[in-house]
CSV table of C-alpha atoms in Angstrom, one decimal:
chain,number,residue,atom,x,y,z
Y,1,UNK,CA,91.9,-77.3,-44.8
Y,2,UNK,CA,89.1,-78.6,-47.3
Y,3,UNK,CA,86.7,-81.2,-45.7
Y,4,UNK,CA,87.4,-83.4,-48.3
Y,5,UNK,CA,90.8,-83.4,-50.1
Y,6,UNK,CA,91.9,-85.5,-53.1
Y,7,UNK,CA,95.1,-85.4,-55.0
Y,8,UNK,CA,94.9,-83.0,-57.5
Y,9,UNK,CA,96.4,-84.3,-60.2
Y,10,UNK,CA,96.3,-85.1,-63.2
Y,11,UNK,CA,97.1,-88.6,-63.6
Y,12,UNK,CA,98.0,-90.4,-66.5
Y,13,UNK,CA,98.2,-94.4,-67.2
Y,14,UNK,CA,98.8,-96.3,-70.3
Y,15,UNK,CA,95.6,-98.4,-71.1
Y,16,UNK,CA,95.4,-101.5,-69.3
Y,17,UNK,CA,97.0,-100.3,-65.9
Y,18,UNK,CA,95.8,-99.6,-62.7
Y,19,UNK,CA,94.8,-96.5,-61.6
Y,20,UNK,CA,94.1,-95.7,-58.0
Y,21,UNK,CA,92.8,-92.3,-56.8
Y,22,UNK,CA,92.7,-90.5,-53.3
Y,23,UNK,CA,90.8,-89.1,-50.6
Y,24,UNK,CA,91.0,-87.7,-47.3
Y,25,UNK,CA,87.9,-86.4,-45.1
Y,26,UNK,CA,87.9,-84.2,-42.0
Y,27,UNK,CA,84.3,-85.1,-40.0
Y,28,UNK,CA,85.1,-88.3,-38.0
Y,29,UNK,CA,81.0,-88.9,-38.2
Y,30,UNK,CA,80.6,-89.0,-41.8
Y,31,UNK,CA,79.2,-92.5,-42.5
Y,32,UNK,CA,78.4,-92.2,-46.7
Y,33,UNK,CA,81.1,-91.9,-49.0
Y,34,UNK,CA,81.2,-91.6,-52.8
Y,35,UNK,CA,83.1,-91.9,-56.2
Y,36,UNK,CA,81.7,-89.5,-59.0
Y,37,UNK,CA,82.9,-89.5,-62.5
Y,38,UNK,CA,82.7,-86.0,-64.7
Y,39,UNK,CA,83.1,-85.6,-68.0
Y,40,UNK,CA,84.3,-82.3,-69.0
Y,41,UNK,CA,81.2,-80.2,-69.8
Y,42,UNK,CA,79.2,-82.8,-68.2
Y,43,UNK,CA,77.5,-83.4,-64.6
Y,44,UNK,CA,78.9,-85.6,-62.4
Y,45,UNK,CA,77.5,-89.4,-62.6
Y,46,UNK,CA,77.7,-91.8,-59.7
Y,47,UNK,CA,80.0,-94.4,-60.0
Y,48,UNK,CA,80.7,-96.1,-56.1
Y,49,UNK,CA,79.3,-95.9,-52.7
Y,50,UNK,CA,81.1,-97.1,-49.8
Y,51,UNK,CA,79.5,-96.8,-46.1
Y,52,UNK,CA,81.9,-99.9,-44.3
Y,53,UNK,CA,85.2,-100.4,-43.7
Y,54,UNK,CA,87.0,-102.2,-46.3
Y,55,UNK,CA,86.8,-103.2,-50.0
Y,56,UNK,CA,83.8,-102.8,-52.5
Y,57,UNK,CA,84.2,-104.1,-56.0
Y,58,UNK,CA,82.3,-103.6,-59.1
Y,59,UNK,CA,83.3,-104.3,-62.2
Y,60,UNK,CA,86.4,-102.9,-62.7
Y,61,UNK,CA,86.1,-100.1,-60.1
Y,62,UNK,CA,86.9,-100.9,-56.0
Y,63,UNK,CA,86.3,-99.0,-53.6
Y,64,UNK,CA,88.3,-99.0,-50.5
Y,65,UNK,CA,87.2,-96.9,-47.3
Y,66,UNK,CA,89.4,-96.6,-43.7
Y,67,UNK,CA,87.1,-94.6,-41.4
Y,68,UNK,CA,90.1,-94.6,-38.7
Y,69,UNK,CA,92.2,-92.8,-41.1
Y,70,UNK,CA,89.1,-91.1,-43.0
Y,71,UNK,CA,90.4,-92.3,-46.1
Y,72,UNK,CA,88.9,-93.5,-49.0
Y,73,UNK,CA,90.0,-94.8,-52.1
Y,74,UNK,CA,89.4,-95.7,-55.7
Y,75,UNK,CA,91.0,-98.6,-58.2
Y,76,UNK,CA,90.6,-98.7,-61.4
Y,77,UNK,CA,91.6,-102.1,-63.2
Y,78,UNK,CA,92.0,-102.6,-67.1
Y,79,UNK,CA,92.1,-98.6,-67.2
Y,80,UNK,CA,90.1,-98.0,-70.4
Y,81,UNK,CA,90.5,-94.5,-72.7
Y,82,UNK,CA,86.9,-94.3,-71.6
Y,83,UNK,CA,87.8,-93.8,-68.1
Y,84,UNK,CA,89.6,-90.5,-69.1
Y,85,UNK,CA,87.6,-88.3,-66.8
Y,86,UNK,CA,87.9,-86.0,-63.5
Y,87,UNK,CA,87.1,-88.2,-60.2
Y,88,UNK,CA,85.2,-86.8,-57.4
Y,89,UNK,CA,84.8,-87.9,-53.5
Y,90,UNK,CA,82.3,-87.0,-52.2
Y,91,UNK,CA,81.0,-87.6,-48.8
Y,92,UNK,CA,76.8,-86.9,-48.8
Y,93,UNK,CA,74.4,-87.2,-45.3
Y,94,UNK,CA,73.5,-84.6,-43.4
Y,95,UNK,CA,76.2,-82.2,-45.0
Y,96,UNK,CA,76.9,-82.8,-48.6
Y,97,UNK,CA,80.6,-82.1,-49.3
Y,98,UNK,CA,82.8,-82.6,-52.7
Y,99,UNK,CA,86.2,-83.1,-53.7
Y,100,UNK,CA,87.7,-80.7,-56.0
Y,101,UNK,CA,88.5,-83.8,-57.9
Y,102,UNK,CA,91.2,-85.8,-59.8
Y,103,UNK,CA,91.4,-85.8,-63.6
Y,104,UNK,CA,92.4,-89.3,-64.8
Y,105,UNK,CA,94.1,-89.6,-68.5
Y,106,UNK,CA,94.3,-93.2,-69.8
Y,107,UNK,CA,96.6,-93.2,-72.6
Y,108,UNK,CA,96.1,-95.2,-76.0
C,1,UNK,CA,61.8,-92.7,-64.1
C,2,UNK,CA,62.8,-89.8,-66.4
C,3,UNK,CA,66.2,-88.5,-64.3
C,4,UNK,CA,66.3,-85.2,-62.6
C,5,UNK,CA,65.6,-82.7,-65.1
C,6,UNK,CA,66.9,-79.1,-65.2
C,7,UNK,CA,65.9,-75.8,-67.2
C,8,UNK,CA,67.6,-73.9,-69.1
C,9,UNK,CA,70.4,-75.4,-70.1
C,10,UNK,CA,72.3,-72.3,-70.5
C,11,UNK,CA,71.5,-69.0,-69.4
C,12,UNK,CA,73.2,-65.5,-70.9
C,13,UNK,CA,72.2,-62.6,-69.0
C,14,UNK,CA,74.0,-59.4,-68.1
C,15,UNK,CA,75.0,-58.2,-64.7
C,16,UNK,CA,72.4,-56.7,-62.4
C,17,UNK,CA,69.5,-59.2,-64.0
C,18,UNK,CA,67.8,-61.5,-62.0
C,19,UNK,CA,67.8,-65.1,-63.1
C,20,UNK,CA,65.5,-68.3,-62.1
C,21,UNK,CA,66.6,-72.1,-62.7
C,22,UNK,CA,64.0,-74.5,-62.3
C,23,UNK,CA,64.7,-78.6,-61.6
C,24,UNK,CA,62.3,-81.3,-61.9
C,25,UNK,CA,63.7,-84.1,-58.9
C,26,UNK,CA,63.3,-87.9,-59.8
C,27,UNK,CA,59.4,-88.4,-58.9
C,28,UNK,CA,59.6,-90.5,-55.8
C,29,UNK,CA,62.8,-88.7,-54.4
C,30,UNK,CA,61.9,-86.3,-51.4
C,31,UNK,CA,65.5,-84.8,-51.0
C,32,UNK,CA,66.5,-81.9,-53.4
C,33,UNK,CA,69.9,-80.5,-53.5
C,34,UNK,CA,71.4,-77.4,-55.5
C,35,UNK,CA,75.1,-76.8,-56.4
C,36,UNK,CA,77.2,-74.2,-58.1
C,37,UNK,CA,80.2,-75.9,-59.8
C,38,UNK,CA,83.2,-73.6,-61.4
C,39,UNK,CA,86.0,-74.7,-63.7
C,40,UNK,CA,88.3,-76.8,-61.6
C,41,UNK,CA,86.6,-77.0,-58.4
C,42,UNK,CA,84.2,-79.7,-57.4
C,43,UNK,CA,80.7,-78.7,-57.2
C,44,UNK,CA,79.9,-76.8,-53.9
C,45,UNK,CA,77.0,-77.0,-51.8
C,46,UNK,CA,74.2,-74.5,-51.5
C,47,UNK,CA,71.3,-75.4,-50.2
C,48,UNK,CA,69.0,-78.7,-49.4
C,49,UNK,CA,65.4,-79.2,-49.0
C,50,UNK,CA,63.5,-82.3,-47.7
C,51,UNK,CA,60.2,-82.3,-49.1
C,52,UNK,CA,59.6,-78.6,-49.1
C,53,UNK,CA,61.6,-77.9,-46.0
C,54,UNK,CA,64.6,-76.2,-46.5
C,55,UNK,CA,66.7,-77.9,-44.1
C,56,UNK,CA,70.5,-76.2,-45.2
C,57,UNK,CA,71.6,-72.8,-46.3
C,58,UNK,CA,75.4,-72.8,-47.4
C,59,UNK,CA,76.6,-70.0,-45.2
C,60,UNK,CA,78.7,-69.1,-48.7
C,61,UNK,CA,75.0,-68.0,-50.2
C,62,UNK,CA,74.6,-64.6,-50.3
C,63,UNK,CA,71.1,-62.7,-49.9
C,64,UNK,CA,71.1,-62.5,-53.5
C,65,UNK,CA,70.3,-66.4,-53.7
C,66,UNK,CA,66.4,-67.9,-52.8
C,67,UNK,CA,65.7,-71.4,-53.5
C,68,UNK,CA,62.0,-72.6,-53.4
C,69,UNK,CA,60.6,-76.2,-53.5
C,70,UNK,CA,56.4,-75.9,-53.2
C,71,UNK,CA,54.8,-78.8,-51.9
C,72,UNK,CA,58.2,-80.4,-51.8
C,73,UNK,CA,58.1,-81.2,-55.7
C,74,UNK,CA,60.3,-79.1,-58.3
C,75,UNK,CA,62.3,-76.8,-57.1
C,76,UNK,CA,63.3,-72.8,-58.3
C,77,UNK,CA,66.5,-71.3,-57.7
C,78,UNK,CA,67.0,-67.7,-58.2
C,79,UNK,CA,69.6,-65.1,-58.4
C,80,UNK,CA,68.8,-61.5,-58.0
C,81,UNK,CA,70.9,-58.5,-59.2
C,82,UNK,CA,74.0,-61.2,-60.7
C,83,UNK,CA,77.5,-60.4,-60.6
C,84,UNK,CA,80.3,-61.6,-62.9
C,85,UNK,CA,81.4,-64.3,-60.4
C,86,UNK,CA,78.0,-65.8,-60.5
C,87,UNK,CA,79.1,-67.3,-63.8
C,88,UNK,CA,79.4,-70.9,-62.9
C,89,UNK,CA,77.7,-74.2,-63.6
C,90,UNK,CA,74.5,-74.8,-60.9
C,91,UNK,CA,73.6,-78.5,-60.4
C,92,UNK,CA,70.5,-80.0,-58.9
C,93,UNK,CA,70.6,-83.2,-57.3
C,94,UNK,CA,68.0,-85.4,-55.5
C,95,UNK,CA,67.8,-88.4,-53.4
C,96,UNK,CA,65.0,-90.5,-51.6
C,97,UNK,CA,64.0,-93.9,-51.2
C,98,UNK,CA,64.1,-96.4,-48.5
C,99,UNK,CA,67.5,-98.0,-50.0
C,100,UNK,CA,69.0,-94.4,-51.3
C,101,UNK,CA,71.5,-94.7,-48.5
C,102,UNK,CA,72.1,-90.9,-49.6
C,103,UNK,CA,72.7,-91.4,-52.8
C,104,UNK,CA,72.5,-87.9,-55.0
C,105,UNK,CA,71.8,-88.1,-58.7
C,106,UNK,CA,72.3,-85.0,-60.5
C,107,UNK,CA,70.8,-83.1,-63.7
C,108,UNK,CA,72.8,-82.2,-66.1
C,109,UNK,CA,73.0,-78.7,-65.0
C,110,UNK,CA,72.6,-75.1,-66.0
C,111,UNK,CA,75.5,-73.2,-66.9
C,112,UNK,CA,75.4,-69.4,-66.3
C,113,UNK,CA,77.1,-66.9,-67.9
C,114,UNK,CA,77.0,-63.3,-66.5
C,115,UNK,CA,78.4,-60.7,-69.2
């Protein structure tokens, strides 16, 4: 089992939905937790961080982090052709672990 | 505040060459983190340094792999006698500050192909 899973994908909305991307982590102590966006042939940009239980909201992006099911979350509102990218979790501290990622496709 | 900054871009060298990387960390940042990223996989975790402290070794790293940061500023990472599957892209990332809250910001990477 990976340390931190996401659904593999891909996913693919019409412009103007919602899309909403998932993650699971193993280490019950991890207190930092991440959204990265990655364009193909590019390095991965910081889009979220999360470090409390509940919702954060920027823009059009929430976060949403559970730490008693180690989940964490990502909405996208108003999906944009822009936001056509893979998605990583990552949860960074003392160990740095990443997602293998979710590539998003927003449709025209 | 220039970003972190990496060198070369790319790198073409045939198997059994050594290779060196070389990333410049946003000034004030005193944590420096390299990565190896393949096609499809998120980018995986080789080593950390804090200051010029290497802190983490992935236990993935092979002998072949050194990673240097003197007097905690830019940091060298080198591969000795590379192998096909060393092709990959290697990412550098640093974080610091009293408000980082471990936040990592990357370069943009060198990708590495071993013919």
């Amino acid at each position: 089992q990976k340390e931190v899973e996401q659904n593999s994908g891909p996913l693919s909305v019409p412009e103007g939905a919602i899309a909403s991307l998932n993650c699971t982590y193993s280490d019950r102590g991890s207190q930092s937790f991440f959204w990265y966006r990655q364009y193909s042939g590019k390095s991965p940009e910081l889009i979220m961080s999360i470090y409390s239980n509940g919702d954060k909201e920027d823009g059009r992006f929430t976060a949403q982090l559970n730490k008693a099911s180690q989940y964490v979350s990502l909405l996208i509102r108003d999906s944009q052709p822009s936001d056509s990218a893979t998605y990583l979790c990552a949860v960074l501290g003392s160990k740095s672990t990443f997602g293998d990622g979710t590539t998003l496709t927003v449709k025209p | 505040d220039t970003g972190v900054s990496q060198d070369p871009r790319h790198k073409i060298t045939k198997r059994g060459q050594n290779v060196t990387f070389r990333c410049d960390p946003i000034s004030e940042h005193n944590r420096l983190y390299w990565y190896r990223q393949t096609l499809g996989q998120g980018p995986e975790f080789l080593t950390y340094f804090q200051n010029e402290a290497q802190l983490e070794k992935s236990r993935l790293l092979s002998d072949r792999f050194s990673a240097e940061r003197p007097k905690g500023s830019f940091s060298t990472l080198e591969i000795q006698r590379t192998e096909q599957g060393d092709s990959a892209m290697y990412l550098c990332a640093s974080s610091g500050g009293v408000a980082a809250k471990n936040i990592q910001y990357f370069g943009a990477g060198t990708r590495l192909s071993v013919l």
